Amino acid sequence: MAREGRPFACLTAYDATTARWLERAGVHVLLVGDTAAEMILGFQRTIDMPLPIALALTAAVKRGAPDTLVMGDMPFMSYQADESEAIVNAGRFLTEGLADCVKIEADASFAPLIAKMARAGIPICGHVGSKPQRAALSGGYGSAGRTPKEAAQIVDDAVALEKAGCVLLLVEAVPPEVTDSIMKATTVPLIGIGAGTACHGQVLVFQDLCGLTDEPPRFAQRSADLGNQIQRAGEDWVRRVTERNIGGESYVMQQPQVATTVKPQPAPKT
Ligand code: KIV
């Protein structure tokens, strides 16, 4: 699609049921992001995402959407500490997690690791721009690349990651000018989130798109109001239970079996 200039749509998904509906909707890529730490597990930070749960959720999404490209997101400390461990963990996303590709938040210093992952046969998406796993160092979640120096650094990172073997790039929360520069400087498909419209593909967190988050980021425009719908469904259920009017169909007692007499058969003639 990127080659043909057709924008592709990517959304996060963290469970099989949602993935099934998003596949039916024609969403092209499902990202099992480490935002699951916040959206599914209730943490305040993406760095709290446990690797075994990330693997299990990724496999669940692929089972729900077997015909959609599924990207697993490597959690904090699953690839930063040790190269061999990082390669093994990335491989686990393909085997246990059933992922089609794996995303890591990276700058140019990760190029040697990405080259080794690519050599091992793992398709990697390099995530540049704002990198939430580094929020403790960068002063919190937010935008990136808003000074000429930072912008140039992000473009250099993207170029280095493509050279190292990334088959996809993702850029988060940068001004559109930075995206334009990455688009000019790289050739692999670029997915954007809060990065303007020029990218080959666009991703949003499912809960932000569907009106399930209380404070979505400034770039996330809602397409649905599921939060209020869920609340109304919950309220309706509380009312029906209170009124002993739960609806649906009851099970019916089985009728007693009618006894049948079996006539003795004459013995066959020999
Ligand atoms: O974890 C995630 O959901 C992401 C997106 C915000 C791009 O990395």
PDB file of C-alpha atoms and ligand atoms in Angstrom:
ATOM      1  CA  MET A   1       0.000   0.000   0.000  1.00  0.00           C
ATOM      2  CA  ALA A   2       2.855   2.368   0.868  1.00  0.00           C
ATOM      3  CA  ARG A   3       4.409   1.768  -2.540  1.00  0.00           C
ATOM      4  CA  GLU A   4       1.093   2.596  -4.228  1.00  0.00           C
ATOM      5  CA  GLY A   5       0.658   5.750  -2.141  1.00  0.00           C
ATOM      6  CA  ARG A   6      -2.426   4.328  -0.388  1.00  0.00           C
ATOM      7  CA  PRO A   7      -2.498   5.270   3.318  1.00  0.00           C
ATOM      8  CA  PHE A   8      -2.882   2.271   5.618  1.00  0.00           C
ATOM      9  CA  ALA A   9      -4.688   2.206   8.948  1.00  0.00           C
ATOM     10  CA  CYS A  10      -3.233   0.792  12.111  1.00  0.00           C
ATOM     11  CA  LEU A  11      -4.837   0.608  15.573  1.00  0.00           C
ATOM     12  CA  THR A  12      -3.761  -0.820  18.857  1.00  0.00           C
ATOM     13  CA  ALA A  13      -5.580  -3.948  20.022  1.00  0.00           C
ATOM     14  CA  TYR A  14      -5.004  -6.058  23.097  1.00  0.00           C
ATOM     15  CA  ASP A  15      -7.563  -8.868  22.938  1.00  0.00           C
ATOM     16  CA  ALA A  16      -9.006 -11.360  20.475  1.00  0.00           C
ATOM     17  CA  THR A  17     -12.585 -10.047  20.441  1.00  0.00           C
ATOM     18  CA  THR A  18     -11.630  -6.463  19.607  1.00  0.00           C
ATOM     19  CA  ALA A  19      -9.115  -7.745  17.058  1.00  0.00           C
ATOM     20  CA  ARG A  20     -11.848  -9.812  15.358  1.00  0.00           C
ATOM     21  CA  TRP A  21     -14.044  -6.723  14.943  1.00  0.00           C
ATOM     22  CA  LEU A  22     -11.148  -4.548  13.779  1.00  0.00           C
ATOM     23  CA  GLU A  23     -10.207  -7.158  11.166  1.00  0.00           C
ATOM     24  CA  ARG A  24     -13.828  -7.103   9.978  1.00  0.00           C
ATOM     25  CA  ALA A  25     -13.513  -3.293   9.803  1.00  0.00           C
ATOM     26  CA  GLY A  26     -10.576  -3.649   7.433  1.00  0.00           C
ATOM     27  CA  VAL A  27      -7.919  -2.166   9.718  1.00  0.00           C
ATOM     28  CA  HIS A  28      -4.637  -3.064   8.036  1.00  0.00           C
ATOM     29  CA  VAL A  29      -2.248  -3.402  11.006  1.00  0.00           C
ATOM     30  CA  LEU A  30      -2.948  -4.197  14.664  1.00  0.00           C
ATOM     31  CA  LEU A  31      -0.330  -3.047  17.167  1.00  0.00           C
ATOM     32  CA  VAL A  32      -0.300  -4.798  20.510  1.00  0.00           C
ATOM     33  CA  GLY A  33       1.335  -1.807  22.152  1.00  0.00           C
ATOM     34  CA  ASP A  34       2.909  -1.573  25.557  1.00  0.00           C
ATOM     35  CA  THR A  35       0.106   0.943  26.124  1.00  0.00           C
ATOM     36  CA  ALA A  36      -1.672  -2.247  27.248  1.00  0.00           C
ATOM     37  CA  ALA A  37       0.026  -1.501  30.583  1.00  0.00           C
ATOM     38  CA  GLU A  38      -2.239   1.541  30.857  1.00  0.00           C
ATOM     39  CA  MET A  39      -5.294   0.484  28.835  1.00  0.00           C
ATOM     40  CA  ILE A  40      -5.599  -3.107  30.056  1.00  0.00           C
ATOM     41  CA  LEU A  41      -3.618  -3.455  33.275  1.00  0.00           C
ATOM     42  CA  GLY A  42      -4.384  -0.050  34.797  1.00  0.00           C
ATOM     43  CA  PHE A  43      -0.795   1.141  35.293  1.00  0.00           C
ATOM     44  CA  GLN A  44       0.141   4.804  34.867  1.00  0.00           C
ATOM     45  CA  ARG A  45       3.216   4.081  32.729  1.00  0.00           C
ATOM     46  CA  THR A  46       4.010   1.887  29.747  1.00  0.00           C
ATOM     47  CA  ILE A  47       7.269   0.742  31.418  1.00  0.00           C
ATOM     48  CA  ASP A  48       5.185  -1.455  33.728  1.00  0.00           C
ATOM     49  CA  MET A  49       4.212  -3.813  30.899  1.00  0.00           C
ATOM     50  CA  PRO A  50       5.329  -7.381  31.761  1.00  0.00           C
ATOM     51  CA  LEU A  51       6.859  -9.368  28.877  1.00  0.00           C
ATOM     52  CA  PRO A  52       4.854 -12.602  29.448  1.00  0.00           C
ATOM     53  CA  ILE A  53       1.590 -10.659  29.344  1.00  0.00           C
ATOM     54  CA  ALA A  54       2.686  -8.760  26.216  1.00  0.00           C
ATOM     55  CA  LEU A  55       3.375 -12.107  24.528  1.00  0.00           C
ATOM     56  CA  ALA A  56       0.031 -13.565  25.608  1.00  0.00           C
ATOM     57  CA  LEU A  57      -1.943 -10.505  24.441  1.00  0.00           C
ATOM     58  CA  THR A  58      -0.118 -10.460  21.096  1.00  0.00           C
ATOM     59  CA  ALA A  59      -1.043 -14.095  20.472  1.00  0.00           C
ATOM     60  CA  ALA A  60      -4.638 -13.355  21.490  1.00  0.00           C
ATOM     61  CA  VAL A  61      -4.852 -10.539  18.941  1.00  0.00           C
ATOM     62  CA  LYS A  62      -3.445 -12.759  16.164  1.00  0.00           C
ATOM     63  CA  ARG A  63      -5.943 -15.499  17.037  1.00  0.00           C
ATOM     64  CA  GLY A  64      -8.730 -12.918  16.802  1.00  0.00           C
ATOM     65  CA  ALA A  65      -7.431 -11.406  13.548  1.00  0.00           C
ATOM     66  CA  PRO A  66      -5.538 -14.169  11.724  1.00  0.00           C
ATOM     67  CA  ASP A  67      -5.570 -12.339   8.369  1.00  0.00           C
ATOM     68  CA  THR A  68      -4.270  -9.011   9.668  1.00  0.00           C
ATOM     69  CA  LEU A  69      -0.661  -7.945  10.137  1.00  0.00           C
ATOM     70  CA  VAL A  70      -0.013  -7.972  13.883  1.00  0.00           C
ATOM     71  CA  MET A  71       2.858  -6.037  15.429  1.00  0.00           C
ATOM     72  CA  GLY A  72       4.115  -6.922  18.904  1.00  0.00           C
ATOM     73  CA  ASP A  73       5.633  -4.151  21.005  1.00  0.00           C
ATOM     74  CA  MET A  74       8.713  -5.060  23.028  1.00  0.00           C
ATOM     75  CA  PRO A  75       8.249  -3.864  26.609  1.00  0.00           C
ATOM     76  CA  PHE A  76      10.709  -1.877  28.699  1.00  0.00           C
ATOM     77  CA  MET A  77      13.773  -3.935  29.703  1.00  0.00           C
ATOM     78  CA  SER A  78      12.985  -6.757  27.278  1.00  0.00           C
ATOM     79  CA  TYR A  79      15.585  -5.448  24.776  1.00  0.00           C
ATOM     80  CA  GLN A  80      17.677  -2.690  26.406  1.00  0.00           C
ATOM     81  CA  ALA A  81      19.867  -4.625  28.845  1.00  0.00           C
ATOM     82  CA  ASP A  82      21.470  -7.402  26.856  1.00  0.00           C
ATOM     83  CA  GLU A  83      21.687  -8.043  23.094  1.00  0.00           C
ATOM     84  CA  SER A  84      21.287 -11.838  23.129  1.00  0.00           C
ATOM     85  CA  GLU A  85      18.353 -11.592  25.518  1.00  0.00           C
ATOM     86  CA  ALA A  86      16.837  -8.913  23.240  1.00  0.00           C
ATOM     87  CA  ILE A  87      17.126 -11.124  20.145  1.00  0.00           C
ATOM     88  CA  VAL A  88      15.623 -14.121  21.967  1.00  0.00           C
ATOM     89  CA  ASN A  89      12.785 -11.970  23.321  1.00  0.00           C
ATOM     90  CA  ALA A  90      12.091 -10.503  19.876  1.00  0.00           C
ATOM     91  CA  GLY A  91      11.990 -14.046  18.497  1.00  0.00           C
ATOM     92  CA  ARG A  92       9.483 -15.020  21.188  1.00  0.00           C
ATOM     93  CA  PHE A  93       7.098 -12.398  19.782  1.00  0.00           C
ATOM     94  CA  LEU A  94       7.128 -14.303  16.474  1.00  0.00           C
ATOM     95  CA  THR A  95       6.873 -17.806  17.974  1.00  0.00           C
ATOM     96  CA  GLU A  96       4.829 -17.525  21.202  1.00  0.00           C
ATOM     97  CA  GLY A  97       3.225 -14.192  20.327  1.00  0.00           C
ATOM     98  CA  LEU A  98       2.353 -15.165  16.717  1.00  0.00           C
ATOM     99  CA  ALA A  99       3.370 -11.625  15.691  1.00  0.00           C
ATOM    100  CA  ASP A 100       4.228 -10.741  12.110  1.00  0.00           C
ATOM    101  CA  CYS A 101       6.697  -8.076  13.197  1.00  0.00           C
ATOM    102  CA  VAL A 102       8.093  -6.511  16.341  1.00  0.00           C
ATOM    103  CA  LYS A 103       8.418  -2.852  17.366  1.00  0.00           C
ATOM    104  CA  ILE A 104      11.112  -1.346  19.552  1.00  0.00           C
ATOM    105  CA  GLU A 105      11.595   2.228  20.704  1.00  0.00           C
ATOM    106  CA  ALA A 106      15.038   3.086  19.391  1.00  0.00           C
ATOM    107  CA  ASP A 107      17.553   5.721  18.444  1.00  0.00           C
ATOM    108  CA  ALA A 108      20.626   5.298  16.257  1.00  0.00           C
ATOM    109  CA  SER A 109      22.525   3.611  19.107  1.00  0.00           C
ATOM    110  CA  PHE A 110      20.231   0.575  18.662  1.00  0.00           C
ATOM    111  CA  ALA A 111      21.326   0.086  15.028  1.00  0.00           C
ATOM    112  CA  PRO A 112      23.760  -2.778  15.826  1.00  0.00           C
ATOM    113  CA  LEU A 113      21.060  -4.627  17.799  1.00  0.00           C
ATOM    114  CA  ILE A 114      18.522  -4.134  15.013  1.00  0.00           C
ATOM    115  CA  ALA A 115      21.033  -5.486  12.481  1.00  0.00           C
ATOM    116  CA  LYS A 116      21.394  -8.653  14.592  1.00  0.00           C
ATOM    117  CA  MET A 117      17.635  -9.037  14.971  1.00  0.00           C
ATOM    118  CA  ALA A 118      17.210  -8.614  11.206  1.00  0.00           C
ATOM    119  CA  ARG A 119      19.996 -11.163  10.639  1.00  0.00           C
ATOM    120  CA  ALA A 120      18.049 -13.569  12.854  1.00  0.00           C
ATOM    121  CA  GLY A 121      15.028 -13.113  10.551  1.00  0.00           C
ATOM    122  CA  ILE A 122      12.946 -10.835  12.745  1.00  0.00           C
ATOM    123  CA  PRO A 123      11.046  -8.029  10.957  1.00  0.00           C
ATOM    124  CA  ILE A 124      11.552  -4.890  13.076  1.00  0.00           C
ATOM    125  CA  CYS A 125       9.682  -1.589  13.240  1.00  0.00           C
ATOM    126  CA  GLY A 126      11.844   1.181  14.699  1.00  0.00           C
ATOM    127  CA  HIS A 127       9.893   3.637  16.859  1.00  0.00           C
ATOM    128  CA  VAL A 128      11.412   7.151  16.836  1.00  0.00           C
ATOM    129  CA  GLY A 129      10.326  10.613  17.996  1.00  0.00           C
ATOM    130  CA  SER A 130       8.618  10.630  21.375  1.00  0.00           C
ATOM    131  CA  LYS A 131       9.547   7.397  23.161  1.00  0.00           C
ATOM    132  CA  PRO A 132       7.346   6.817  26.232  1.00  0.00           C
ATOM    133  CA  GLN A 133       9.698   4.141  27.638  1.00  0.00           C
ATOM    134  CA  ARG A 134      12.241   6.954  28.153  1.00  0.00           C
ATOM    135  CA  ALA A 135       9.780   9.314  29.874  1.00  0.00           C
ATOM    136  CA  ALA A 136      11.761   9.236  33.131  1.00  0.00           C
ATOM    137  CA  LEU A 137      14.766  10.689  31.307  1.00  0.00           C
ATOM    138  CA  SER A 138      12.988  13.006  28.877  1.00  0.00           C
ATOM    139  CA  GLY A 139      10.790  14.660  31.524  1.00  0.00           C
ATOM    140  CA  GLY A 140       7.527  12.811  30.930  1.00  0.00           C
ATOM    141  CA  TYR A 141       5.266  11.844  28.051  1.00  0.00           C
ATOM    142  CA  GLY A 142       5.054  14.484  25.384  1.00  0.00           C
ATOM    143  CA  SER A 143       6.127  15.684  22.003  1.00  0.00           C
ATOM    144  CA  ALA A 144       9.570  15.485  20.443  1.00  0.00           C
ATOM    145  CA  GLY A 145      11.547  17.139  17.673  1.00  0.00           C
ATOM    146  CA  ARG A 146      10.316  20.675  18.221  1.00  0.00           C
ATOM    147  CA  THR A 147      13.744  22.288  17.998  1.00  0.00           C
ATOM    148  CA  PRO A 148      15.867  22.093  14.819  1.00  0.00           C
ATOM    149  CA  LYS A 149      18.521  20.109  16.724  1.00  0.00           C
ATOM    150  CA  GLU A 150      16.045  17.549  18.098  1.00  0.00           C
ATOM    151  CA  ALA A 151      14.292  17.306  14.728  1.00  0.00           C
ATOM    152  CA  ALA A 152      17.579  16.581  12.938  1.00  0.00           C
ATOM    153  CA  GLN A 153      18.426  13.945  15.557  1.00  0.00           C
ATOM    154  CA  ILE A 154      15.106  12.144  14.980  1.00  0.00           C
ATOM    155  CA  VAL A 155      15.628  12.121  11.207  1.00  0.00           C
ATOM    156  CA  ASP A 156      19.171  10.758  11.727  1.00  0.00           C
ATOM    157  CA  ASP A 157      17.779   8.056  14.033  1.00  0.00           C
ATOM    158  CA  ALA A 158      15.197   7.022  11.434  1.00  0.00           C
ATOM    159  CA  VAL A 159      17.845   6.834   8.703  1.00  0.00           C
ATOM    160  CA  ALA A 160      20.183   4.781  10.919  1.00  0.00           C
ATOM    161  CA  LEU A 161      17.399   2.359  11.876  1.00  0.00           C
ATOM    162  CA  GLU A 162      16.391   1.804   8.264  1.00  0.00           C
ATOM    163  CA  LYS A 163      20.035   1.223   7.316  1.00  0.00           C
ATOM    164  CA  ALA A 164      20.336  -1.294  10.160  1.00  0.00           C
ATOM    165  CA  GLY A 165      17.469  -3.337   8.708  1.00  0.00           C
ATOM    166  CA  CYS A 166      14.134  -1.995   9.997  1.00  0.00           C
ATOM    167  CA  VAL A 167      11.337  -2.938   7.614  1.00  0.00           C
ATOM    168  CA  LEU A 168       9.004  -0.325   9.091  1.00  0.00           C
ATOM    169  CA  LEU A 169       9.372   2.920  11.008  1.00  0.00           C
ATOM    170  CA  LEU A 170       6.970   4.598  13.423  1.00  0.00           C
ATOM    171  CA  VAL A 171       7.219   8.217  14.522  1.00  0.00           C
ATOM    172  CA  GLU A 172       5.355   9.557  17.545  1.00  0.00           C
ATOM    173  CA  ALA A 173       4.308  13.078  18.521  1.00  0.00           C
ATOM    174  CA  VAL A 174       6.449  15.280  16.283  1.00  0.00           C
ATOM    175  CA  PRO A 175       5.614  18.335  14.175  1.00  0.00           C
ATOM    176  CA  PRO A 176       4.657  17.479  10.558  1.00  0.00           C
ATOM    177  CA  GLU A 177       7.906  19.067   9.326  1.00  0.00           C
ATOM    178  CA  VAL A 178       9.883  16.306  11.064  1.00  0.00           C
ATOM    179  CA  THR A 179       7.686  13.662   9.428  1.00  0.00           C
ATOM    180  CA  ASP A 180       8.223  15.270   6.018  1.00  0.00           C
ATOM    181  CA  SER A 181      11.982  15.097   6.535  1.00  0.00           C
ATOM    182  CA  ILE A 182      11.831  11.421   7.579  1.00  0.00           C
ATOM    183  CA  MET A 183       9.656  10.649   4.542  1.00  0.00           C
ATOM    184  CA  LYS A 184      12.278  12.254   2.293  1.00  0.00           C
ATOM    185  CA  ALA A 185      15.241  10.581   4.001  1.00  0.00           C
ATOM    186  CA  THR A 186      13.920   6.989   4.265  1.00  0.00           C
ATOM    187  CA  THR A 187      12.273   4.435   1.974  1.00  0.00           C
ATOM    188  CA  VAL A 188      10.467   1.942   4.255  1.00  0.00           C
ATOM    189  CA  PRO A 189       6.827   2.544   5.232  1.00  0.00           C
ATOM    190  CA  LEU A 190       6.446   5.138   7.978  1.00  0.00           C
ATOM    191  CA  ILE A 191       3.568   4.939  10.479  1.00  0.00           C
ATOM    192  CA  GLY A 192       2.692   8.139  12.312  1.00  0.00           C
ATOM    193  CA  ILE A 193       0.927   8.911  15.572  1.00  0.00           C
ATOM    194  CA  GLY A 194       0.459  12.596  16.253  1.00  0.00           C
ATOM    195  CA  ALA A 195       2.908  13.279  13.449  1.00  0.00           C
ATOM    196  CA  GLY A 196       0.789  14.882  10.727  1.00  0.00           C
ATOM    197  CA  THR A 197      -0.771  13.361   7.653  1.00  0.00           C
ATOM    198  CA  ALA A 198       2.194  12.698   5.388  1.00  0.00           C
ATOM    199  CA  CYS A 199       3.081   9.239   6.758  1.00  0.00           C
ATOM    200  CA  HIS A 200       2.287   6.065   4.787  1.00  0.00           C
ATOM    201  CA  GLY A 201       0.177   4.788   7.692  1.00  0.00           C
ATOM    202  CA  GLN A 202      -1.506   6.165  10.797  1.00  0.00           C
ATOM    203  CA  VAL A 203      -1.954   4.568  14.213  1.00  0.00           C
ATOM    204  CA  LEU A 204      -4.061   5.489  17.228  1.00  0.00           C
ATOM    205  CA  VAL A 205      -4.679   3.821  20.542  1.00  0.00           C
ATOM    206  CA  PHE A 206      -8.029   2.022  20.187  1.00  0.00           C
ATOM    207  CA  GLN A 207      -9.347   3.421  23.476  1.00  0.00           C
ATOM    208  CA  ASP A 208      -8.585   6.989  22.329  1.00  0.00           C
ATOM    209  CA  LEU A 209     -10.393   6.415  19.018  1.00  0.00           C
ATOM    210  CA  CYS A 210     -13.436   4.893  20.671  1.00  0.00           C
ATOM    211  CA  GLY A 211     -13.983   7.387  23.489  1.00  0.00           C
ATOM    212  CA  LEU A 212     -12.825   5.131  26.307  1.00  0.00           C
ATOM    213  CA  THR A 213     -10.066   7.369  27.683  1.00  0.00           C
ATOM    214  CA  ASP A 214     -10.803  10.362  29.912  1.00  0.00           C
ATOM    215  CA  GLU A 215      -7.877  12.466  28.684  1.00  0.00           C
ATOM    216  CA  PRO A 216      -6.906  11.483  25.135  1.00  0.00           C
ATOM    217  CA  PRO A 217      -3.837  13.138  23.586  1.00  0.00           C
ATOM    218  CA  ARG A 218      -4.424  16.311  21.572  1.00  0.00           C
ATOM    219  CA  PHE A 219      -3.977  14.534  18.218  1.00  0.00           C
ATOM    220  CA  ALA A 220      -6.547  11.771  18.885  1.00  0.00           C
ATOM    221  CA  GLN A 221      -9.960  12.548  17.441  1.00  0.00           C
ATOM    222  CA  ARG A 222     -12.726  10.191  18.576  1.00  0.00           C
ATOM    223  CA  SER A 223     -14.803   8.138  16.134  1.00  0.00           C
ATOM    224  CA  ALA A 224     -17.100   6.598  18.756  1.00  0.00           C
ATOM    225  CA  ASP A 225     -18.419   7.117  22.260  1.00  0.00           C
ATOM    226  CA  LEU A 226     -18.057   3.587  23.632  1.00  0.00           C
ATOM    227  CA  GLY A 227     -17.268   4.770  27.171  1.00  0.00           C
ATOM    228  CA  ASN A 228     -20.715   6.274  27.631  1.00  0.00           C
ATOM    229  CA  GLN A 229     -22.314   3.313  25.850  1.00  0.00           C
ATOM    230  CA  ILE A 230     -20.596   0.877  28.232  1.00  0.00           C
ATOM    231  CA  GLN A 231     -21.718   2.969  31.192  1.00  0.00           C
ATOM    232  CA  ARG A 232     -25.314   2.963  29.914  1.00  0.00           C
ATOM    233  CA  ALA A 233     -25.233  -0.816  29.336  1.00  0.00           C
ATOM    234  CA  GLY A 234     -23.905  -1.301  32.887  1.00  0.00           C
ATOM    235  CA  GLU A 235     -26.618   0.950  34.317  1.00  0.00           C
ATOM    236  CA  ASP A 236     -29.265  -0.908  32.328  1.00  0.00           C
ATOM    237  CA  TRP A 237     -28.032  -4.255  33.698  1.00  0.00           C
ATOM    238  CA  VAL A 238     -28.085  -2.916  37.286  1.00  0.00           C
ATOM    239  CA  ARG A 239     -31.694  -1.792  36.753  1.00  0.00           C
ATOM    240  CA  ARG A 240     -32.785  -5.109  35.217  1.00  0.00           C
ATOM    241  CA  VAL A 241     -31.199  -7.101  38.045  1.00  0.00           C
ATOM    242  CA  THR A 242     -32.803  -4.815  40.639  1.00  0.00           C
ATOM    243  CA  GLU A 243     -36.209  -5.256  38.993  1.00  0.00           C
ATOM    244  CA  ARG A 244     -35.781  -9.052  38.625  1.00  0.00           C
ATOM    245  CA  ASN A 245     -36.243  -8.512  34.925  1.00  0.00           C
ATOM    246  CA  ILE A 246     -33.023  -9.964  33.564  1.00  0.00           C
ATOM    247  CA  GLY A 247     -34.416 -10.881  30.133  1.00  0.00           C
ATOM    248  CA  GLY A 248     -33.087 -13.616  27.877  1.00  0.00           C
ATOM    249  CA  GLU A 249     -34.536 -17.131  27.827  1.00  0.00           C
ATOM    250  CA  SER A 250     -34.717 -19.562  30.772  1.00  0.00           C
ATOM    251  CA  TYR A 251     -33.671 -23.183  30.543  1.00  0.00           C
ATOM    252  CA  VAL A 252     -36.611 -25.614  30.385  1.00  0.00           C
ATOM    253  CA  MET A 253     -36.816 -28.798  32.477  1.00  0.00           C
ATOM    254  CA  GLN A 254     -36.426 -31.949  30.383  1.00  0.00           C
ATOM    255  CA  GLN A 255     -39.697 -33.933  30.010  1.00  0.00           C
ATOM    256  CA  PRO A 256     -39.625 -37.331  31.754  1.00  0.00           C
ATOM    257  CA  GLN A 257     -38.840 -40.128  29.223  1.00  0.00           C
ATOM    258  CA  VAL A 258     -42.001 -42.036  28.081  1.00  0.00           C
ATOM    259  CA  ALA A 259     -41.363 -45.747  28.778  1.00  0.00           C
ATOM    260  CA  THR A 260     -41.651 -47.861  25.620  1.00  0.00           C
ATOM    261  CA  THR A 261     -42.302 -51.605  25.640  1.00  0.00           C
ATOM    262  CA  VAL A 262     -39.993 -53.581  23.423  1.00  0.00           C
ATOM    263  CA  LYS A 263     -41.761 -56.505  21.726  1.00  0.00           C
ATOM    264  CA  PRO A 264     -39.700 -59.713  21.843  1.00  0.00           C
ATOM    265  CA  GLN A 265     -38.543 -60.552  18.300  1.00  0.00           C
ATOM    266  CA  PRO A 266     -38.863 -64.111  16.978  1.00  0.00           C
ATOM    267  CA  ALA A 267     -35.522 -65.891  16.777  1.00  0.00           C
ATOM    268  CA  PRO A 268     -34.117 -65.811  13.219  1.00  0.00           C
ATOM    269  CA  LYS A 269     -34.645 -69.034  11.212  1.00  0.00           C
ATOM    270  CA  THR A 270     -31.448 -70.897  10.510  1.00  0.00           C
TER     271      THR A 270
HETATM  272  O1  KIV B   1       2.372   1.173  22.732  1.00  0.00           O
HETATM  273  C1  KIV B   1       1.726   1.761  21.863  1.00  0.00           C
HETATM  274  O2  KIV B   1       0.504   1.685  21.805  1.00  0.00           O
HETATM  275  C2  KIV B   1       2.458   2.550  20.885  1.00  0.00           C
HETATM  276  C3  KIV B   1       1.677   3.505  20.071  1.00  0.00           C
HETATM  277  C4  KIV B   1       1.257   4.661  20.894  1.00  0.00           C
HETATM  278  C5  KIV B   1       2.405   3.886  18.860  1.00  0.00           C
HETATM  279  O3  KIV B   1       3.640   2.436  20.802  1.00  0.00           O
END
